[in-house]
Amino acid sequence: MSRLVAERRRLSVAELADEFEVTTETVRRDLSHLERAGQIRRTHGGAVPADALVAPEAEVAERDRTNTDLKELIAKAALSQLPEDGCSLVVDAGSTTVRLAAAVPGDRRLSVHTHAVPVAARLLALPHVEVNLLPGRVRATTQAAVGGQTVAALHALRVDVAFLGTNAVSATHGLTTPDPDEAAVKSALVAAARRVVVLADSSKLGTRSTVRFARSSEVDVLVTDPGADKAELRRLEQAGIEVVVA
């Protein structure tokens, strides 16, 4: 498998599953072993050679078209993690957290803080949700505010639950993302909440990106999909994370 990745330079999990006539779960497990051995580097949805440069960050519209069915499943499952009426939360930017915002029941009374414009837009339609849009420079790539103003505003908050997206998550390396400004905001989101819930589809598990914004020990719950590698889920649970499979 590593030889094939080296030859073609980039392969998706689905392509590898077709090539070797195995399940995508088997491919993800094998890729995790190969990455730990230093033979390949896992990316969102596939793998590249170990010596490849990190791929550029995908724009939100592109990410929104990837694994859409799985993200819908995860968003609905994450509704069980919503706090009681009258509680507060922060919601991170991301294609899965946007789906969570769209799925919040219309009768739920919540105070929500977010730096993500698409998340705020969906929550504004709910009559009982108070929406607080955090300040900062809005990145076109993620349609979310970043920078010193955003981080300072989060440092002043203390909420009940944070719902986070991530580019990559592993028991060893924690939660990572390509952009340092995004990482700083995500780190502040984690610090602002009493309880941290991460929404991540199975393609992100066992992978790593450039900048770490949270250790595994800082995450309370991971919500993922049924395609997640069982061995990786066990490692995450051993790290103290409650795993919810949609």
Short mmCIF file of C-alpha atoms in Angstrom, two decimals:
data_model
loop_
_atom_site.label_atom_id
_atom_site.label_comp_id
_atom_site.label_asym_id
_atom_site.label_seq_id
_atom_site.Cartn_x
_atom_site.Cartn_y
_atom_site.Cartn_z
CA MET A 1 0.00 0.00 0.00
CA SER A 2 2.81 2.42 0.86
CA ARG A 3 4.50 1.65 -2.48
CA LEU A 4 1.30 2.50 -4.36
CA VAL A 5 0.92 5.78 -2.47
CA ALA A 6 4.55 6.63 -3.26
CA GLU A 7 3.99 5.95 -6.96
CA ARG A 8 0.75 7.90 -7.36
CA ARG A 9 1.60 10.60 -4.76
CA ARG A 10 -1.97 10.89 -3.48
CA LEU A 11 -4.74 8.29 -3.05
CA SER A 12 -8.09 8.41 -1.31
CA VAL A 13 -9.34 5.77 1.11
CA ALA A 14 -12.01 4.76 -1.42
CA GLU A 15 -9.42 4.34 -4.20
CA LEU A 16 -7.23 2.16 -2.00
CA ALA A 17 -10.22 0.06 -0.94
CA ASP A 18 -11.08 -0.56 -4.60
CA GLU A 19 -7.47 -1.28 -5.51
CA PHE A 20 -6.96 -3.91 -2.81
CA GLU A 21 -10.60 -5.12 -2.70
CA VAL A 22 -10.97 -4.52 1.04
CA THR A 23 -13.24 -2.36 3.19
CA THR A 24 -12.55 1.32 3.85
CA GLU A 25 -12.24 0.47 7.56
CA THR A 26 -9.40 -1.93 6.73
CA VAL A 27 -7.69 0.75 4.64
CA ARG A 28 -7.92 3.32 7.44
CA ARG A 29 -6.48 0.83 9.93
CA ASP A 30 -3.61 -0.05 7.59
CA LEU A 31 -2.91 3.62 6.88
CA SER A 32 -2.69 4.30 10.61
CA HIS A 33 -0.09 1.54 10.96
CA LEU A 34 1.88 2.84 7.97
CA GLU A 35 1.87 6.41 9.28
CA ARG A 36 3.16 5.28 12.68
CA ALA A 37 5.91 3.42 10.81
CA GLY A 38 6.78 6.64 8.96
CA GLN A 39 5.96 5.21 5.52
CA ILE A 40 3.06 7.50 4.55
CA ARG A 41 1.27 10.61 5.80
CA ARG A 42 -2.45 10.47 6.32
CA THR A 43 -4.56 13.33 4.98
CA HIS A 44 -8.24 14.18 5.13
CA GLY A 45 -9.80 11.26 3.25
CA GLY A 46 -6.62 9.51 2.09
CA ALA A 47 -2.83 9.42 2.15
CA VAL A 48 0.28 10.95 0.60
CA PRO A 49 3.94 9.88 0.75
CA ALA A 50 5.74 10.62 4.01
CA ASP A 51 7.94 13.22 2.30
CA ALA A 52 5.03 15.11 0.71
CA LEU A 53 4.27 18.69 1.65
CA VAL A 54 1.14 19.29 3.71
CA ALA A 55 -1.84 19.89 1.43
CA PRO A 56 -3.36 23.38 1.41
CA GLU A 57 -6.40 23.95 3.58
CA ALA A 58 -9.67 23.23 1.76
CA GLU A 59 -12.25 26.00 1.55
CA VAL A 60 -15.51 25.61 3.44
CA ALA A 61 -17.54 25.06 0.25
CA GLU A 62 -15.24 22.22 -0.80
CA ARG A 63 -15.37 20.60 2.65
CA ASP A 64 -19.16 20.90 2.65
CA ARG A 65 -19.32 18.58 -0.38
CA THR A 66 -17.19 15.89 1.30
CA ASN A 67 -18.77 13.04 3.32
CA THR A 68 -22.09 14.90 3.46
CA ASP A 69 -24.18 11.91 4.57
CA LEU A 70 -21.77 11.12 7.40
CA LYS A 71 -21.75 14.73 8.55
CA GLU A 72 -25.55 14.75 8.70
CA LEU A 73 -25.45 11.60 10.85
CA ILE A 74 -22.87 13.12 13.18
CA ALA A 75 -24.77 16.40 13.53
CA LYS A 76 -27.97 14.61 14.51
CA ALA A 77 -26.15 12.39 16.98
CA ALA A 78 -24.45 15.45 18.51
CA LEU A 79 -27.85 16.89 19.43
CA SER A 80 -27.80 14.55 22.45
CA GLN A 81 -24.88 16.62 23.76
CA LEU A 82 -26.80 19.91 23.78
CA PRO A 83 -27.12 21.41 27.28
CA GLU A 84 -30.44 22.01 29.00
CA ASP A 85 -32.65 25.00 28.23
CA GLY A 86 -31.15 28.25 29.43
CA CYS A 87 -27.55 27.08 29.11
CA SER A 88 -24.77 28.57 27.01
CA LEU A 89 -22.45 27.21 24.35
CA VAL A 90 -19.82 28.14 21.79
CA VAL A 91 -19.94 26.68 18.29
CA ASP A 92 -16.87 26.38 16.11
CA ALA A 93 -16.64 26.88 12.36
CA GLY A 94 -16.89 23.82 10.13
CA SER A 95 -19.12 21.98 7.70
CA THR A 96 -20.33 19.54 10.40
CA THR A 97 -20.95 22.18 13.08
CA VAL A 98 -23.04 24.14 10.54
CA ARG A 99 -25.22 21.04 10.17
CA LEU A 100 -25.51 20.84 13.95
CA ALA A 101 -26.68 24.46 14.06
CA ALA A 102 -29.29 23.71 11.41
CA ALA A 103 -30.56 20.72 13.42
CA VAL A 104 -31.06 22.54 16.76
CA PRO A 105 -34.74 22.18 17.77
CA GLY A 106 -36.82 25.31 17.36
CA ASP A 107 -38.08 25.22 20.95
CA ARG A 108 -34.64 24.99 22.59
CA ARG A 109 -33.64 28.07 24.63
CA LEU A 110 -29.91 28.66 24.38
CA SER A 111 -27.32 31.41 24.44
CA VAL A 112 -24.83 30.75 21.65
CA HIS A 113 -21.49 32.38 20.89
CA THR A 114 -19.83 31.67 17.56
CA HIS A 115 -17.11 33.08 15.32
CA ALA A 116 -18.57 31.33 12.25
CA VAL A 117 -20.80 33.37 9.97
CA PRO A 118 -22.66 30.33 8.49
CA VAL A 119 -23.38 28.98 11.99
CA ALA A 120 -24.76 32.34 13.15
CA ALA A 121 -26.91 32.63 10.01
CA ARG A 122 -28.61 29.30 10.69
CA LEU A 123 -29.16 29.92 14.39
CA LEU A 124 -30.71 33.34 13.74
CA ALA A 125 -33.75 31.55 12.33
CA LEU A 126 -34.50 30.02 15.75
CA PRO A 127 -36.73 32.27 17.89
CA HIS A 128 -35.46 31.07 21.28
CA VAL A 129 -31.73 31.12 20.56
CA GLU A 130 -29.71 34.20 21.49
CA VAL A 131 -26.89 34.52 18.95
CA ASN A 132 -23.65 36.33 19.79
CA LEU A 133 -21.28 36.74 16.84
CA LEU A 134 -17.67 37.08 17.98
CA PRO A 135 -15.51 39.89 16.53
CA GLY A 136 -12.45 39.52 14.34
CA ARG A 137 -11.14 39.25 10.79
CA VAL A 138 -13.24 36.84 8.75
CA ARG A 139 -11.22 34.32 6.73
CA ALA A 140 -12.73 33.57 3.33
CA THR A 141 -11.48 29.97 3.55
CA THR A 142 -13.54 29.10 6.64
CA GLN A 143 -15.99 32.06 6.75
CA ALA A 144 -15.04 32.47 10.41
CA ALA A 145 -13.51 35.27 12.47
CA VAL A 146 -9.93 34.87 13.70
CA GLY A 147 -7.27 37.05 15.27
CA GLY A 148 -6.59 38.82 18.53
CA GLN A 149 -10.10 40.25 18.93
CA THR A 150 -11.69 36.83 18.55
CA VAL A 151 -9.32 35.18 21.03
CA ALA A 152 -9.74 38.03 23.55
CA ALA A 153 -13.54 37.78 23.35
CA LEU A 154 -13.37 34.03 23.99
CA HIS A 155 -11.02 34.50 26.93
CA ALA A 156 -13.77 36.58 28.59
CA LEU A 157 -16.33 33.79 28.21
CA ARG A 158 -17.23 30.78 30.33
CA VAL A 159 -19.89 28.58 28.75
CA ASP A 160 -21.38 25.16 29.41
CA VAL A 161 -20.47 23.33 26.20
CA ALA A 162 -18.19 23.88 23.19
CA PHE A 163 -18.93 22.14 19.90
CA LEU A 164 -15.77 21.91 17.82
CA GLY A 165 -14.77 20.82 14.36
CA THR A 166 -11.26 19.67 13.53
CA ASN A 167 -9.14 18.82 10.51
CA ALA A 168 -7.51 15.89 12.27
CA VAL A 169 -7.68 14.01 15.57
CA SER A 170 -5.59 11.26 17.10
CA ALA A 171 -5.05 9.87 20.58
CA THR A 172 -1.32 10.63 20.32
CA HIS A 173 -1.26 14.06 18.70
CA GLY A 174 -4.61 15.44 19.85
CA LEU A 175 -6.58 17.85 17.66
CA THR A 176 -4.80 19.67 14.83
CA THR A 177 -5.53 22.13 12.03
CA PRO A 178 -3.43 23.71 9.23
CA ASP A 179 -3.80 27.41 10.08
CA PRO A 180 -2.19 28.99 13.19
CA ASP A 181 -4.89 31.68 13.48
CA GLU A 182 -7.65 29.06 13.36
CA ALA A 183 -5.72 27.00 15.91
CA ALA A 184 -5.52 29.96 18.31
CA VAL A 185 -9.28 30.47 18.14
CA LYS A 186 -10.01 26.77 18.56
CA SER A 187 -7.72 26.64 21.58
CA ALA A 188 -9.62 29.57 23.10
CA LEU A 189 -12.93 27.80 22.37
CA VAL A 190 -11.69 24.80 24.33
CA ALA A 191 -10.59 26.98 27.26
CA ALA A 192 -13.95 28.79 27.34
CA ALA A 193 -16.07 25.69 27.94
CA ARG A 194 -16.72 23.39 30.87
CA ARG A 195 -17.40 20.52 28.45
CA VAL A 196 -15.83 19.99 25.01
CA VAL A 197 -17.60 18.00 22.26
CA VAL A 198 -15.76 17.33 18.99
CA LEU A 199 -17.58 16.48 15.75
CA ALA A 200 -15.33 14.60 13.31
CA ASP A 201 -16.10 12.16 10.51
CA SER A 202 -14.12 8.93 10.33
CA SER A 203 -11.72 10.17 7.64
CA LYS A 204 -10.18 12.56 10.19
CA LEU A 205 -9.48 9.96 12.88
CA GLY A 206 -5.91 8.85 13.30
CA THR A 207 -4.65 11.75 11.16
CA ARG A 208 -2.71 14.88 12.02
CA SER A 209 -2.31 18.35 10.59
CA THR A 210 0.22 21.13 11.23
CA VAL A 211 -0.85 22.97 14.40
CA ARG A 212 -2.19 21.36 17.56
CA PHE A 213 -4.91 23.27 19.37
CA ALA A 214 -6.00 20.72 21.98
CA ARG A 215 -4.66 17.60 23.66
CA SER A 216 -6.78 14.46 23.86
CA SER A 217 -7.13 15.05 27.60
CA GLU A 218 -8.96 18.33 26.92
CA VAL A 219 -11.77 16.63 24.97
CA ASP A 220 -14.78 15.15 26.76
CA VAL A 221 -16.76 13.65 23.85
CA LEU A 222 -16.04 12.70 20.25
CA VAL A 223 -19.01 12.22 17.92
CA THR A 224 -18.14 10.30 14.75
CA ASP A 225 -19.66 7.94 12.19
CA PRO A 226 -19.90 4.13 11.89
CA GLY A 227 -16.96 4.00 9.46
CA ALA A 228 -14.47 4.92 12.19
CA ASP A 229 -11.54 2.56 12.70
CA LYS A 230 -12.29 0.49 15.82
CA ALA A 231 -8.67 0.38 16.96
CA GLU A 232 -8.40 4.18 16.74
CA LEU A 233 -11.64 4.56 18.71
CA ARG A 234 -10.21 2.32 21.43
CA ARG A 235 -7.08 4.46 21.60
CA LEU A 236 -9.21 7.59 21.93
CA GLU A 237 -11.29 5.99 24.69
CA GLN A 238 -8.12 4.94 26.49
CA ALA A 239 -7.08 8.61 26.31
CA GLY A 240 -10.20 9.44 28.33
CA ILE A 241 -12.57 10.53 25.54
CA GLU A 242 -16.17 9.36 25.49
CA VAL A 243 -16.90 8.17 21.94
CA VAL A 244 -20.38 8.49 20.43
CA VAL A 245 -20.88 6.66 17.13
CA ALA A 246 -23.79 8.05 15.10
#
